[in-house]
Amino acid sequence: MKRVRCPKCENYITFDETKYTEGQSLVFQCPECNKQFGIRIGVSKLKNTQKEENKQMADSNASTEETPCGSIVVIENVFHYKQIIPLQMGDNVIGRHQKGNPINTAFETVDPSVDLNHCTINVSRDKQGRLKYILRDNNSNTGTFVENVEIPPRERRVIESGTLFTIGATSIILKGPDEED
């Protein structure tokens, strides 16, 4: 099952993508606001836009290293909806996607227990040049948990590739740049 979001009210509509072929156009009518909108199967303007924005951001940060910094795998526990979001050097502010939310590592979710600005992973390099990941909670309403232990406010926790942490009812796995998704 796939989900599409209404561009007007941001309501999710689910449909079975296996019934359609790649490149086929579909028209939906939102049951909440009656807005009609179309999509093309297998083509995501949002992902292309995000890729372009990430490329522009990487080009503007040419002074920072251009090597991959890893990614987070977001698994929404209710629907088992998986998203892979690349990380960048510096602060990666993680939270729920909402139109106009300025954070740089937003993901789509219907989990109301995930804040818009929930936690941050800072990516840097140690003295030996290895990637270092530091997780902190951004004073969220439901907290950030690593191995079922809550990170207290203002505390920072060093995490490694493969670490599972939870925000709200959503699980996130940190993947290093060399790991397969």
C-alpha positions as CSV (number, residue, x, y, z in Angstrom):
1,M,0.0,0.0,0.0
2,K,1.2,3.5,-0.8
3,R,0.2,6.8,0.7
4,V,-0.2,10.2,-1.0
5,R,-0.8,13.5,0.8
6,C,-3.4,16.0,-0.2
7,P,-1.6,19.2,-1.2
8,K,-4.3,21.3,0.4
9,C,-5.1,19.8,3.8
10,E,-2.2,17.3,4.1
11,N,-4.6,14.4,4.7
12,Y,-3.2,11.0,3.7
13,I,-4.9,8.8,1.1
14,T,-3.8,5.1,0.8
15,F,-4.1,3.0,-2.4
16,D,-2.7,-0.3,-3.8
17,E,0.1,0.7,-6.1
18,T,0.4,-2.9,-7.5
19,K,-2.7,-2.4,-9.6
20,Y,-1.0,0.3,-11.7
21,T,2.1,0.4,-13.9
22,E,5.0,2.8,-13.6
23,G,4.4,6.1,-15.3
24,Q,0.6,5.8,-15.1
25,S,-1.2,8.9,-14.0
26,L,-3.9,8.7,-11.2
27,V,-6.3,11.4,-10.0
28,F,-7.5,11.5,-6.4
29,Q,-10.2,13.5,-4.6
30,C,-9.4,14.1,-1.0
31,P,-12.3,13.0,1.3
32,E,-11.5,15.7,3.8
33,C,-11.4,18.9,1.6
34,N,-12.6,17.5,-1.8
35,K,-9.4,18.8,-3.5
36,Q,-8.6,16.9,-6.7
37,F,-5.0,16.3,-7.5
38,G,-3.0,13.9,-9.7
39,I,0.1,11.8,-9.3
40,R,2.2,9.7,-11.6
41,I,3.2,6.2,-10.4
42,G,6.9,5.7,-9.9
43,V,7.7,9.5,-10.2
44,S,8.0,11.6,-7.0
45,K,8.4,15.3,-7.5
46,L,8.9,15.7,-3.7
47,K,11.8,13.2,-3.7
48,N,13.4,14.9,-6.7
49,T,12.9,18.3,-5.1
50,Q,14.5,17.1,-1.9
51,K,17.4,15.5,-3.8
52,E,17.9,18.8,-5.6
53,E,17.7,20.8,-2.4
54,N,20.2,18.4,-0.7
55,K,22.5,18.7,-3.7
56,Q,22.3,22.5,-3.6
57,M,23.0,22.5,0.2
58,A,26.0,20.2,-0.4
59,D,27.3,22.4,-3.1
60,S,26.9,25.5,-0.9
61,N,28.8,23.6,1.9
62,A,31.7,22.8,-0.4
63,S,34.1,23.5,2.4
64,T,32.7,20.5,4.3
65,E,33.6,17.0,3.2
66,E,31.6,15.5,0.4
67,T,31.8,12.0,1.7
68,P,28.5,10.4,2.8
69,C,27.6,10.9,6.5
70,G,25.2,7.9,6.8
71,S,21.5,7.9,7.1
72,I,18.6,7.2,9.4
73,V,16.0,4.6,8.7
74,V,12.6,5.7,10.0
75,I,10.1,2.9,10.7
76,E,6.6,4.1,11.6
77,N,5.5,1.3,13.9
78,V,1.8,1.6,13.3
79,F,1.9,1.2,9.5
80,H,5.4,-0.3,9.1
81,Y,6.1,2.6,6.7
82,K,9.9,2.8,6.1
83,Q,11.8,6.0,5.0
84,I,15.5,6.4,4.5
85,I,16.8,10.0,5.1
86,P,20.4,11.0,4.5
87,L,22.4,12.8,7.2
88,Q,24.8,15.7,6.6
89,M,27.7,17.1,8.6
90,G,26.6,19.2,11.6
91,D,23.2,19.3,13.2
92,N,20.4,17.1,11.7
93,V,17.2,18.2,13.3
94,I,14.7,15.3,13.3
95,G,11.0,15.7,13.5
96,R,7.6,15.3,11.8
97,H,7.1,16.8,8.4
98,Q,4.7,19.7,8.2
99,K,4.3,22.4,5.6
100,G,6.6,25.3,6.5
101,N,8.6,23.4,9.1
102,P,12.2,24.6,8.6
103,I,14.0,21.5,10.0
104,N,16.5,19.7,7.8
105,T,15.7,16.0,8.6
106,A,11.9,15.8,8.5
107,F,10.0,12.6,7.8
108,E,6.4,11.8,7.0
109,T,4.4,10.4,9.8
110,V,0.9,10.3,11.3
111,D,2.3,9.6,14.7
112,P,1.1,12.6,16.9
113,S,3.7,11.8,19.6
114,V,6.5,12.9,17.3
115,D,7.2,16.6,17.7
116,L,8.0,18.9,14.8
117,N,11.5,19.5,16.3
118,H,11.9,16.3,18.3
119,C,15.7,15.5,18.5
120,T,19.0,16.3,16.9
121,I,21.9,14.1,15.6
122,N,25.1,16.0,15.3
123,V,27.5,14.5,12.8
124,S,31.2,15.3,13.1
125,R,34.6,13.7,12.8
126,D,36.8,12.6,15.7
127,K,40.6,13.1,15.9
128,Q,41.2,9.9,13.8
129,G,38.8,11.2,11.1
130,R,36.0,8.7,11.9
131,L,32.4,9.8,11.9
132,K,30.9,10.6,15.3
133,Y,27.2,10.8,16.0
134,I,25.8,12.6,19.0
135,L,22.0,12.4,19.8
136,R,20.2,14.9,22.0
137,D,16.5,15.4,22.7
138,N,15.1,18.9,21.8
139,N,12.9,19.1,24.9
140,S,10.2,17.1,23.2
141,N,6.9,16.2,24.8
142,T,7.4,12.4,24.7
143,G,11.2,12.1,24.9
144,T,13.9,10.3,23.0
145,F,14.8,6.8,24.0
146,V,18.0,4.8,23.3
147,E,17.7,1.1,24.2
148,N,14.5,1.9,26.2
149,V,16.3,4.5,28.3
150,E,15.2,8.1,28.0
151,I,17.8,10.8,27.2
152,P,17.3,13.5,29.9
153,P,17.0,17.1,28.8
154,R,20.3,18.8,27.9
155,E,22.1,15.4,27.9
156,R,24.0,14.2,24.8
157,R,24.4,10.6,24.0
158,V,27.1,9.2,21.6
159,I,25.5,6.6,19.3
160,E,27.0,4.3,16.7
161,S,25.9,2.8,13.4
162,G,23.2,0.3,14.1
163,T,21.8,2.1,17.2
164,L,18.0,1.9,17.5
165,F,16.3,4.9,19.1
166,T,12.7,5.7,19.5
167,I,10.8,9.0,19.3
168,G,7.1,8.8,20.1
169,A,5.9,5.5,18.6
170,T,8.4,5.7,15.8
171,S,11.6,3.6,15.6
172,I,14.8,5.0,14.0
173,I,18.0,3.1,13.1
174,L,21.2,4.9,12.5
175,K,23.1,3.6,9.5
176,G,26.8,4.4,8.7
177,P,27.8,5.5,5.2
178,D,29.2,2.0,4.4
179,E,26.1,0.0,5.4
180,E,23.5,-1.3,2.9
181,D,19.9,-0.1,3.5
